[in-house]
């Protein structure tokens, strides 16, 4: 997985930031059902401080043959998961997760960290 996220995000706005992640299959076909968007986590000092946004979306089929890629939107929250308050200004890391559920199990693709400066 590769990702593209902003280098900076403003916590005074709507409390969100957005980017994209690209999932690639290297040597085998990955097929199944996934959500249309990646789940995005924000961490500080190795601790999760913001969890993925709720996704009330219908799953969609995905099929990636060897060498194929799929781009997913990836929006994240700038609100602390325990308090709901805006994250303090500072440096954070962004991680993304895409889960593909298939008849023979689950493929979990994780990417990151990508740096994020919150101001």
CSV table of N, CA, C and O in Angstrom, one decimal:
chain,number,residue,atom,x,y,z
A,1,UNK,N,0.8,-1.2,0.0
A,1,UNK,CA,0.0,0.0,0.0
A,1,UNK,C,0.9,1.2,0.0
A,1,UNK,O,1.9,1.3,0.7
A,2,UNK,N,0.5,2.2,-0.8
A,2,UNK,CA,1.1,3.5,-0.8
A,2,UNK,C,0.1,4.5,-0.5
A,2,UNK,O,-1.1,4.2,-0.7
A,3,UNK,N,0.5,5.6,0.0
A,3,UNK,CA,-0.5,6.6,0.4
A,3,UNK,C,-0.1,8.0,0.0
A,3,UNK,O,1.1,8.3,0.0
A,4,UNK,N,-1.1,8.9,-0.2
A,4,UNK,CA,-0.9,10.3,-0.4
A,4,UNK,C,-1.8,11.1,0.5
A,4,UNK,O,-3.0,11.0,0.4
A,5,UNK,N,-1.1,11.8,1.5
A,5,UNK,CA,-1.9,12.6,2.5
A,5,UNK,C,-1.2,14.0,2.5
A,5,UNK,O,0.0,14.1,2.2
A,6,UNK,N,-2.0,15.0,3.0
A,6,UNK,CA,-1.4,16.3,3.1
A,6,UNK,C,-0.3,16.3,4.2
A,6,UNK,O,-0.4,15.5,5.1
A,7,UNK,N,0.7,17.1,4.0
A,7,UNK,CA,1.7,17.3,5.0
A,7,UNK,C,1.2,18.0,6.3
A,7,UNK,O,1.7,17.8,7.4
A,8,UNK,N,0.2,18.9,6.1
A,8,UNK,CA,-0.4,19.7,7.2
A,8,UNK,C,-1.9,19.6,7.1
A,8,UNK,O,-2.5,19.5,6.1
A,9,UNK,N,-2.5,19.7,8.3
A,9,UNK,CA,-3.9,19.7,8.4
A,9,UNK,C,-4.3,20.8,9.5
A,9,UNK,O,-3.6,20.9,10.5
A,10,UNK,N,-5.4,21.5,9.3
A,10,UNK,CA,-5.8,22.5,10.2
A,10,UNK,C,-6.9,21.9,11.1
A,10,UNK,O,-8.0,21.5,10.6
A,11,UNK,N,-6.6,21.9,12.4
A,11,UNK,CA,-7.6,21.3,13.3
A,11,UNK,C,-8.8,22.2,13.6
A,11,UNK,O,-9.7,21.8,14.2
A,12,UNK,N,-8.7,23.5,13.2
A,12,UNK,CA,-9.8,24.4,13.5
A,12,UNK,C,-11.0,24.3,12.5
A,12,UNK,O,-12.0,24.9,12.7
A,13,UNK,N,-10.8,23.6,11.4
A,13,UNK,CA,-11.9,23.5,10.4
A,13,UNK,C,-12.9,22.4,10.9
A,13,UNK,O,-13.3,22.4,12.0
A,14,UNK,N,-13.2,21.5,9.9
A,14,UNK,CA,-14.2,20.5,10.2
A,14,UNK,C,-13.7,19.3,10.9
A,14,UNK,O,-14.4,18.4,11.2
A,15,UNK,N,-12.4,19.3,11.3
A,15,UNK,CA,-11.8,18.2,12.0
A,15,UNK,C,-11.5,17.0,11.2
A,15,UNK,O,-11.3,15.9,11.7
A,16,UNK,N,-11.4,17.2,9.9
A,16,UNK,CA,-11.1,16.1,9.0
A,16,UNK,C,-9.9,16.4,8.0
A,16,UNK,O,-9.6,17.6,7.8
A,17,UNK,N,-9.3,15.4,7.5
A,17,UNK,CA,-8.3,15.6,6.4
A,17,UNK,C,-8.5,14.4,5.5
A,17,UNK,O,-9.1,13.4,5.8
A,18,UNK,N,-8.0,14.6,4.3
A,18,UNK,CA,-8.3,13.5,3.3
A,18,UNK,C,-7.1,13.3,2.4
A,18,UNK,O,-6.3,14.2,2.1
A,19,UNK,N,-7.0,12.1,2.0
A,19,UNK,CA,-5.9,11.6,1.0
A,19,UNK,C,-6.4,10.4,0.3
A,19,UNK,O,-7.6,10.2,0.2
A,20,UNK,N,-5.5,9.7,-0.3
A,20,UNK,CA,-5.8,8.4,-1.0
A,20,UNK,C,-4.7,7.4,-0.6
A,20,UNK,O,-3.6,7.7,-0.3
A,21,UNK,N,-5.1,6.1,-0.8
A,21,UNK,CA,-4.2,5.0,-0.7
A,21,UNK,C,-4.4,4.2,-1.9
A,21,UNK,O,-5.5,4.1,-2.5
A,22,UNK,N,-3.3,3.6,-2.3
A,22,UNK,CA,-3.3,2.7,-3.5
A,22,UNK,C,-2.9,1.3,-3.0
A,22,UNK,O,-1.8,1.1,-2.4
A,23,UNK,N,-3.7,0.3,-3.3
A,23,UNK,CA,-3.5,-1.1,-2.9
A,23,UNK,C,-3.0,-1.8,-4.2
A,23,UNK,O,-3.7,-1.7,-5.2
A,24,UNK,N,-2.0,-2.5,-4.1
A,24,UNK,CA,-1.5,-3.3,-5.3
A,24,UNK,C,-1.3,-4.8,-4.9
A,24,UNK,O,-0.9,-5.1,-3.8
A,25,UNK,N,-1.7,-5.6,-5.8
A,25,UNK,CA,-1.4,-7.0,-5.7
A,25,UNK,C,-0.1,-7.4,-6.3
A,25,UNK,O,0.1,-7.0,-7.5
A,26,UNK,N,0.8,-8.0,-5.6
A,26,UNK,CA,2.1,-8.3,-6.2
A,26,UNK,C,2.2,-9.6,-7.0
A,26,UNK,O,2.5,-9.6,-8.1
A,27,UNK,N,1.8,-10.7,-6.3
A,27,UNK,CA,2.1,-12.0,-6.9
A,27,UNK,C,0.9,-12.9,-7.0
A,27,UNK,O,1.0,-14.0,-7.5
A,28,UNK,N,-0.3,-12.5,-6.5
A,28,UNK,CA,-1.5,-13.3,-6.6
A,28,UNK,C,-2.7,-12.5,-6.7
A,28,UNK,O,-2.7,-11.3,-6.5
A,29,UNK,N,-3.8,-13.1,-7.1
A,29,UNK,CA,-5.0,-12.4,-7.3
A,29,UNK,C,-5.7,-12.2,-5.9
A,29,UNK,O,-5.8,-13.2,-5.1
A,30,UNK,N,-6.1,-11.0,-5.6
A,30,UNK,CA,-6.9,-10.7,-4.4
A,30,UNK,C,-8.3,-10.3,-4.8
A,30,UNK,O,-8.5,-9.4,-5.6
A,31,UNK,N,-9.3,-11.1,-4.3
A,31,UNK,CA,-10.7,-10.8,-4.7
A,31,UNK,C,-11.6,-11.0,-3.5
A,31,UNK,O,-11.3,-11.8,-2.6
A,32,UNK,N,-12.6,-10.1,-3.5
A,32,UNK,CA,-13.6,-10.2,-2.4
A,32,UNK,C,-14.4,-9.0,-2.3
A,32,UNK,O,-14.5,-8.2,-3.2
A,33,UNK,N,-14.9,-8.7,-1.1
A,33,UNK,CA,-15.7,-7.5,-0.8
A,33,UNK,C,-15.0,-6.6,0.2
A,33,UNK,O,-14.3,-7.1,1.1
A,34,UNK,N,-15.0,-5.3,-0.1
A,34,UNK,CA,-14.3,-4.4,0.7
A,34,UNK,C,-15.2,-3.1,0.8
A,34,UNK,O,-16.2,-3.0,0.1
A,35,UNK,N,-14.8,-2.2,1.7
A,35,UNK,CA,-15.5,-0.9,1.8
A,35,UNK,C,-15.0,0.0,0.7
A,35,UNK,O,-13.8,-0.2,0.2
A,36,UNK,N,-15.7,1.0,0.2
A,36,UNK,CA,-15.2,1.9,-0.8
A,36,UNK,C,-14.1,2.8,-0.3
A,36,UNK,O,-13.4,3.3,-1.2
A,37,UNK,N,-13.9,2.9,1.0
A,37,UNK,CA,-12.9,3.8,1.5
A,37,UNK,C,-12.0,3.1,2.5
A,37,UNK,O,-12.4,2.2,3.2
A,38,UNK,N,-10.7,3.5,2.6
A,38,UNK,CA,-9.8,3.0,3.6
A,38,UNK,C,-10.2,3.5,4.9
A,38,UNK,O,-10.7,4.5,5.1
A,39,UNK,N,-9.8,2.7,6.0
A,39,UNK,CA,-9.9,3.1,7.4
A,39,UNK,C,-8.6,3.8,7.7
A,39,UNK,O,-7.5,3.3,7.4
A,40,UNK,N,-8.7,5.0,8.4
A,40,UNK,CA,-7.5,5.8,8.7
A,40,UNK,C,-7.4,6.0,10.2
A,40,UNK,O,-8.4,6.4,10.8
A,41,UNK,N,-6.2,5.7,10.7
A,41,UNK,CA,-5.9,5.9,12.1
A,41,UNK,C,-4.8,7.0,12.2
A,41,UNK,O,-4.0,7.1,11.4
A,42,UNK,N,-4.9,7.8,13.3
A,42,UNK,CA,-3.9,8.8,13.6
A,42,UNK,C,-3.2,8.4,14.9
A,42,UNK,O,-3.9,8.1,15.9
A,43,UNK,N,-1.9,8.4,14.9
A,43,UNK,CA,-1.2,8.0,16.1
A,43,UNK,C,-0.2,9.1,16.6
A,43,UNK,O,0.2,10.0,15.7
A,44,UNK,N,0.1,9.1,17.8
A,44,UNK,CA,1.2,10.0,18.4
A,44,UNK,C,2.0,9.2,19.4
A,44,UNK,O,1.4,8.6,20.3
A,45,UNK,N,3.3,9.1,19.2
A,45,UNK,CA,4.1,8.4,20.1
A,45,UNK,C,3.8,6.9,20.2
A,45,UNK,O,3.9,6.3,21.3
A,46,UNK,N,3.3,6.3,19.1
A,46,UNK,CA,3.0,4.9,19.1
A,46,UNK,C,1.6,4.6,19.7
A,46,UNK,O,1.2,3.4,19.8
A,47,UNK,N,0.8,5.6,20.0
A,47,UNK,CA,-0.5,5.4,20.6
A,47,UNK,C,-1.6,6.0,19.6
A,47,UNK,O,-1.5,7.1,19.1
A,48,UNK,N,-2.7,5.2,19.4
A,48,UNK,CA,-3.8,5.7,18.6
A,48,UNK,C,-4.5,6.8,19.3
A,48,UNK,O,-4.9,6.7,20.4
A,49,UNK,N,-4.6,7.9,18.6
A,49,UNK,CA,-5.3,9.1,19.1
A,49,UNK,C,-6.6,9.4,18.4
A,49,UNK,O,-7.4,10.2,18.9
A,50,UNK,N,-6.7,9.0,17.1
A,50,UNK,CA,-7.9,9.2,16.4
A,50,UNK,C,-8.2,7.9,15.6
A,50,UNK,O,-7.3,7.4,14.9
A,51,UNK,N,-9.5,7.4,15.7
A,51,UNK,CA,-9.9,6.2,15.0
A,51,UNK,C,-10.6,6.5,13.7
A,51,UNK,O,-11.0,7.6,13.4
A,52,UNK,N,-10.8,5.5,12.9
A,52,UNK,CA,-11.4,5.7,11.6
A,52,UNK,C,-12.8,6.3,11.7
A,52,UNK,O,-13.5,6.1,12.6
A,53,UNK,N,-13.2,7.1,10.7
A,53,UNK,CA,-14.5,7.6,10.5
A,53,UNK,C,-15.5,6.5,10.3
A,53,UNK,O,-15.1,5.5,9.7
A,54,UNK,N,-16.7,6.6,10.8
A,54,UNK,CA,-17.7,5.7,10.5
A,54,UNK,C,-18.0,5.6,9.0
A,54,UNK,O,-18.0,6.6,8.3
A,55,UNK,N,-18.2,4.4,8.5
A,55,UNK,CA,-18.5,4.2,7.1
A,55,UNK,C,-19.9,3.5,7.0
A,55,UNK,O,-20.0,2.3,7.4
A,56,UNK,N,-20.9,4.2,6.6
A,56,UNK,CA,-22.2,3.6,6.4
A,56,UNK,C,-22.3,3.4,4.9
A,56,UNK,O,-23.2,4.0,4.2
A,57,UNK,N,-21.5,2.5,4.4
A,57,UNK,CA,-21.4,2.3,2.9
A,57,UNK,C,-21.6,0.9,2.6
A,57,UNK,O,-21.2,0.0,3.4
A,58,UNK,N,-22.2,0.6,1.5
A,58,UNK,CA,-22.3,-0.8,1.0
A,58,UNK,C,-21.0,-1.3,0.5
A,58,UNK,O,-20.2,-0.6,-0.1
A,59,UNK,N,-20.7,-2.5,0.9
A,59,UNK,CA,-19.4,-3.1,0.4
A,59,UNK,C,-19.4,-3.2,-1.1
A,59,UNK,O,-20.5,-3.2,-1.8
A,60,UNK,N,-18.3,-3.3,-1.7
A,60,UNK,CA,-18.1,-3.5,-3.1
A,60,UNK,C,-17.2,-4.6,-3.5
A,60,UNK,O,-16.2,-4.9,-2.7
A,61,UNK,N,-17.3,-5.2,-4.6
A,61,UNK,CA,-16.5,-6.2,-5.1
A,61,UNK,C,-15.1,-5.6,-5.6
A,61,UNK,O,-15.1,-4.6,-6.2
A,62,UNK,N,-14.1,-6.3,-5.3
A,62,UNK,CA,-12.8,-5.9,-5.8
A,62,UNK,C,-12.1,-7.2,-6.3
A,62,UNK,O,-12.2,-8.3,-5.7
A,63,UNK,N,-11.3,-7.0,-7.4
A,63,UNK,CA,-10.5,-8.1,-7.9
A,63,UNK,C,-9.3,-7.5,-8.5
A,63,UNK,O,-9.3,-6.7,-9.4
A,64,UNK,N,-8.1,-7.8,-7.8
A,64,UNK,CA,-6.8,-7.3,-8.3
A,64,UNK,C,-6.0,-8.5,-8.7
A,64,UNK,O,-5.6,-9.3,-7.9
A,65,UNK,N,-5.7,-8.6,-10.0
A,65,UNK,CA,-4.7,-9.6,-10.5
A,65,UNK,C,-3.3,-9.2,-10.1
A,65,UNK,O,-3.1,-8.0,-9.8
A,66,UNK,N,-2.4,-10.0,-10.3
A,66,UNK,CA,-1.0,-9.7,-10.1
A,66,UNK,C,-0.6,-8.4,-10.8
A,66,UNK,O,-0.8,-8.3,-12.0
A,67,UNK,N,0.0,-7.5,-10.1
A,67,UNK,CA,0.4,-6.2,-10.7
A,67,UNK,C,-0.6,-5.2,-10.8
A,67,UNK,O,-0.3,-4.0,-11.2
A,68,UNK,N,-1.9,-5.5,-10.5
A,68,UNK,CA,-3.0,-4.5,-10.6
A,68,UNK,C,-3.1,-3.6,-9.4
A,68,UNK,O,-2.7,-4.1,-8.3
A,69,UNK,N,-3.6,-2.4,-9.5
A,69,UNK,CA,-3.8,-1.5,-8.4
A,69,UNK,C,-5.2,-1.0,-8.3
A,69,UNK,O,-5.9,-0.9,-9.3
A,70,UNK,N,-5.6,-0.5,-7.1
A,70,UNK,CA,-6.8,0.1,-6.9
A,70,UNK,C,-6.6,1.3,-5.9
A,70,UNK,O,-6.0,1.1,-4.9
A,71,UNK,N,-7.2,2.4,-6.3
A,71,UNK,CA,-7.1,3.6,-5.4
A,71,UNK,C,-8.3,3.7,-4.5
A,71,UNK,O,-9.4,3.5,-5.0
A,72,UNK,N,-8.1,4.0,-3.3
A,72,UNK,CA,-9.2,4.2,-2.3
A,72,UNK,C,-9.1,5.6,-1.7
A,72,UNK,O,-8.0,6.0,-1.3
A,73,UNK,N,-10.3,6.3,-1.5
A,73,UNK,CA,-10.2,7.5,-0.8
A,73,UNK,C,-9.9,7.2,0.7
A,73,UNK,O,-10.2,6.1,1.1
A,74,UNK,N,-9.3,8.1,1.4
A,74,UNK,CA,-8.8,7.8,2.7
A,74,UNK,C,-9.0,9.1,3.6
A,74,UNK,O,-8.0,9.9,3.6
A,75,UNK,N,-10.1,9.3,4.2
A,75,UNK,CA,-10.3,10.5,5.1
A,75,UNK,C,-10.1,10.1,6.5
A,75,UNK,O,-10.4,9.0,7.0
A,76,UNK,N,-9.5,11.0,7.3
A,76,UNK,CA,-9.3,10.8,8.7
A,76,UNK,C,-9.8,11.9,9.6
A,76,UNK,O,-10.1,13.0,9.1
A,77,UNK,N,-9.8,11.6,10.9
A,77,UNK,CA,-10.3,12.5,11.9
A,77,UNK,C,-9.2,13.2,12.6
A,77,UNK,O,-8.1,12.6,12.9
A,78,UNK,N,-9.4,14.5,13.0
A,78,UNK,CA,-8.5,15.2,13.8
A,78,UNK,C,-9.0,15.4,15.2
A,78,UNK,O,-8.7,16.4,15.9
A,79,UNK,N,-9.9,14.5,15.6
A,79,UNK,CA,-10.6,14.6,16.9
A,79,UNK,C,-10.1,13.4,17.7
A,79,UNK,O,-10.0,12.3,17.2
A,80,UNK,N,-9.7,13.7,19.0
A,80,UNK,CA,-9.2,12.6,19.9
A,80,UNK,C,-10.3,11.6,20.1
A,80,UNK,O,-11.4,11.9,20.4
A,81,UNK,N,-9.9,10.3,20.0
A,81,UNK,CA,-10.9,9.2,20.1
A,81,UNK,C,-11.5,9.1,21.5
A,81,UNK,O,-12.6,8.6,21.6
A,82,UNK,N,-10.8,9.5,22.5
A,82,UNK,CA,-11.3,9.4,23.9
A,82,UNK,C,-12.1,10.6,24.3
A,82,UNK,O,-13.1,10.4,25.1
A,83,UNK,N,-11.8,11.8,23.9
A,83,UNK,CA,-12.4,13.0,24.4
A,83,UNK,C,-13.3,13.7,23.3
A,83,UNK,O,-14.2,14.5,23.7
A,84,UNK,N,-13.1,13.4,22.1
A,84,UNK,CA,-13.8,14.1,21.0
A,84,UNK,C,-13.3,15.5,20.7
A,84,UNK,O,-13.9,16.2,19.8
A,85,UNK,N,-12.3,15.9,21.5
A,85,UNK,CA,-11.8,17.3,21.3
A,85,UNK,C,-10.8,17.3,20.1
A,85,UNK,O,-10.2,16.3,19.8
A,86,UNK,N,-10.6,18.5,19.6
A,86,UNK,CA,-9.6,18.6,18.5
A,86,UNK,C,-8.2,18.2,19.0
A,86,UNK,O,-7.8,18.4,20.2
A,87,UNK,N,-7.4,17.5,18.2
A,87,UNK,CA,-6.1,17.1,18.5
A,87,UNK,C,-5.2,18.3,18.8
A,87,UNK,O,-5.4,19.3,18.0
A,88,UNK,N,-4.4,18.3,19.7
A,88,UNK,CA,-3.5,19.5,19.9
A,88,UNK,C,-2.5,19.6,18.7
A,88,UNK,O,-2.3,18.6,18.0
A,89,UNK,N,-2.1,20.8,18.5
A,89,UNK,CA,-1.1,21.1,17.4
A,89,UNK,C,0.1,20.2,17.7
A,89,UNK,O,0.5,20.0,18.8
A,90,UNK,N,0.7,19.7,16.6
A,90,UNK,CA,1.9,18.8,16.7
A,90,UNK,C,2.0,17.9,15.6
A,90,UNK,O,1.3,18.0,14.6
A,91,UNK,N,3.0,16.9,15.8
A,91,UNK,CA,3.3,16.0,14.8
A,91,UNK,C,2.6,14.6,15.1
A,91,UNK,O,2.7,14.2,16.2
A,92,UNK,N,2.1,14.0,14.0
A,92,UNK,CA,1.4,12.8,14.1
A,92,UNK,C,1.7,11.9,13.0
A,92,UNK,O,2.4,12.3,12.1
A,93,UNK,N,1.3,10.6,13.1
A,93,UNK,CA,1.5,9.6,12.0
A,93,UNK,C,0.1,9.1,11.6
A,93,UNK,O,-0.8,8.9,12.4
A,94,UNK,N,0.0,8.9,10.3
A,94,UNK,CA,-1.2,8.4,9.7
A,94,UNK,C,-1.0,6.9,9.2
A,94,UNK,O,0.1,6.7,8.6
A,95,UNK,N,-1.9,6.1,9.5
A,95,UNK,CA,-1.9,4.7,9.1
A,95,UNK,C,-3.2,4.4,8.4
A,95,UNK,O,-4.3,5.0,8.8
A,96,UNK,N,-3.2,3.6,7.4
A,96,UNK,CA,-4.4,3.2,6.7
A,96,UNK,C,-4.6,1.7,6.6
A,96,UNK,O,-3.6,1.0,6.6
A,97,UNK,N,-5.8,1.2,6.6
A,97,UNK,CA,-6.1,-0.2,6.5
A,97,UNK,C,-7.2,-0.4,5.5
A,97,UNK,O,-8.2,0.3,5.5
A,98,UNK,N,-7.1,-1.4,4.7
A,98,UNK,CA,-8.1,-1.9,3.8
A,98,UNK,C,-8.2,-3.4,4.0
A,98,UNK,O,-7.3,-4.1,4.0
A,99,UNK,N,-9.5,-3.8,4.3
A,99,UNK,CA,-9.8,-5.2,4.5
A,99,UNK,C,-10.6,-5.8,3.3
A,99,UNK,O,-11.6,-5.2,2.9
A,100,UNK,N,-10.1,-6.9,2.8
A,100,UNK,CA,-10.8,-7.6,1.7
A,100,UNK,C,-11.3,-8.9,2.2
A,100,UNK,O,-10.5,-9.8,2.6
A,101,UNK,N,-12.6,-9.1,2.3
A,101,UNK,CA,-13.2,-10.3,2.8
A,101,UNK,C,-13.6,-11.2,1.6
A,101,UNK,O,-14.3,-10.8,0.7
A,102,UNK,N,-13.1,-12.4,1.6
A,102,UNK,CA,-13.3,-13.4,0.5
A,102,UNK,C,-13.8,-14.7,1.1
A,102,UNK,O,-13.8,-14.9,2.3
A,103,UNK,N,-14.2,-15.6,0.3
A,103,UNK,CA,-14.7,-16.9,0.7
A,103,UNK,C,-13.7,-17.7,1.4
A,103,UNK,O,-14.0,-18.6,2.2
A,104,UNK,N,-12.4,-17.5,1.2
A,104,UNK,CA,-11.4,-18.3,1.8
A,104,UNK,C,-10.6,-17.5,2.9
A,104,UNK,O,-9.5,-17.9,3.2
A,105,UNK,N,-11.2,-16.5,3.4
A,105,UNK,CA,-10.5,-15.7,4.5
A,105,UNK,C,-10.5,-14.2,4.2
A,105,UNK,O,-11.4,-13.7,3.5
A,106,UNK,N,-9.6,-13.6,4.9
A,106,UNK,CA,-9.5,-12.1,4.9
A,106,UNK,C,-8.1,-11.7,4.5
A,106,UNK,O,-7.2,-12.2,5.1
A,107,UNK,N,-8.0,-10.7,3.6
A,107,UNK,CA,-6.8,-10.1,3.4
A,107,UNK,C,-6.8,-8.7,4.0
A,107,UNK,O,-7.7,-7.9,3.7
A,108,UNK,N,-5.8,-8.4,4.8
A,108,UNK,CA,-5.7,-7.1,5.5
A,108,UNK,C,-4.5,-6.4,5.0
A,108,UNK,O,-3.4,-7.0,5.0
A,109,UNK,N,-4.7,-5.2,4.4
A,109,UNK,CA,-3.6,-4.5,3.8
A,109,UNK,C,-3.4,-3.2,4.7
A,109,UNK,O,-4.4,-2.5,4.9
A,110,UNK,N,-2.2,-3.1,5.3
A,110,UNK,CA,-1.9,-1.9,6.2
A,110,UNK,C,-0.8,-1.1,5.6
A,110,UNK,O,0.2,-1.7,5.0
A,111,UNK,N,-0.9,0.2,5.7
A,111,UNK,CA,0.1,1.1,5.2
A,111,UNK,C,0.4,2.2,6.2
A,111,UNK,O,-0.4,2.6,7.0
A,112,UNK,N,1.6,2.8,6.1
A,112,UNK,CA,2.0,3.9,6.9
A,112,UNK,C,3.3,3.5,7.6
A,112,UNK,O,3.8,2.4,7.5
A,113,UNK,N,3.8,4.4,8.4
A,113,UNK,CA,3.2,5.7,8.8
A,113,UNK,C,3.5,6.8,7.7
A,113,UNK,O,4.6,6.7,7.1
A,114,UNK,N,2.6,7.7,7.6
A,114,UNK,CA,2.8,8.9,6.8
A,114,UNK,C,2.8,10.1,7.8
A,114,UNK,O,1.9,10.1,8.7
A,115,UNK,N,3.7,11.0,7.7
A,115,UNK,CA,3.7,12.2,8.7
A,115,UNK,C,2.6,13.2,8.4
A,115,UNK,O,2.2,13.4,7.3
A,116,UNK,N,2.1,13.7,9.5
A,116,UNK,CA,1.0,14.7,9.5
A,116,UNK,C,1.3,15.8,10.5
A,116,UNK,O,1.4,15.4,11.7
A,117,UNK,N,1.4,17.0,10.1
A,117,UNK,CA,1.6,18.1,11.0
A,117,UNK,C,0.2,18.8,11.2
A,117,UNK,O,-0.4,19.2,10.3
A,118,UNK,N,-0.2,18.8,12.5
A,118,UNK,CA,-1.5,19.4,12.8
A,118,UNK,C,-1.3,20.8,13.4
A,118,UNK,O,-0.5,20.9,14.3
A,119,UNK,N,-1.9,21.8,12.8
A,119,UNK,CA,-1.8,23.1,13.3
A,119,UNK,C,-3.1,23.8,13.6
A,119,UNK,O,-4.1,23.3,13.5
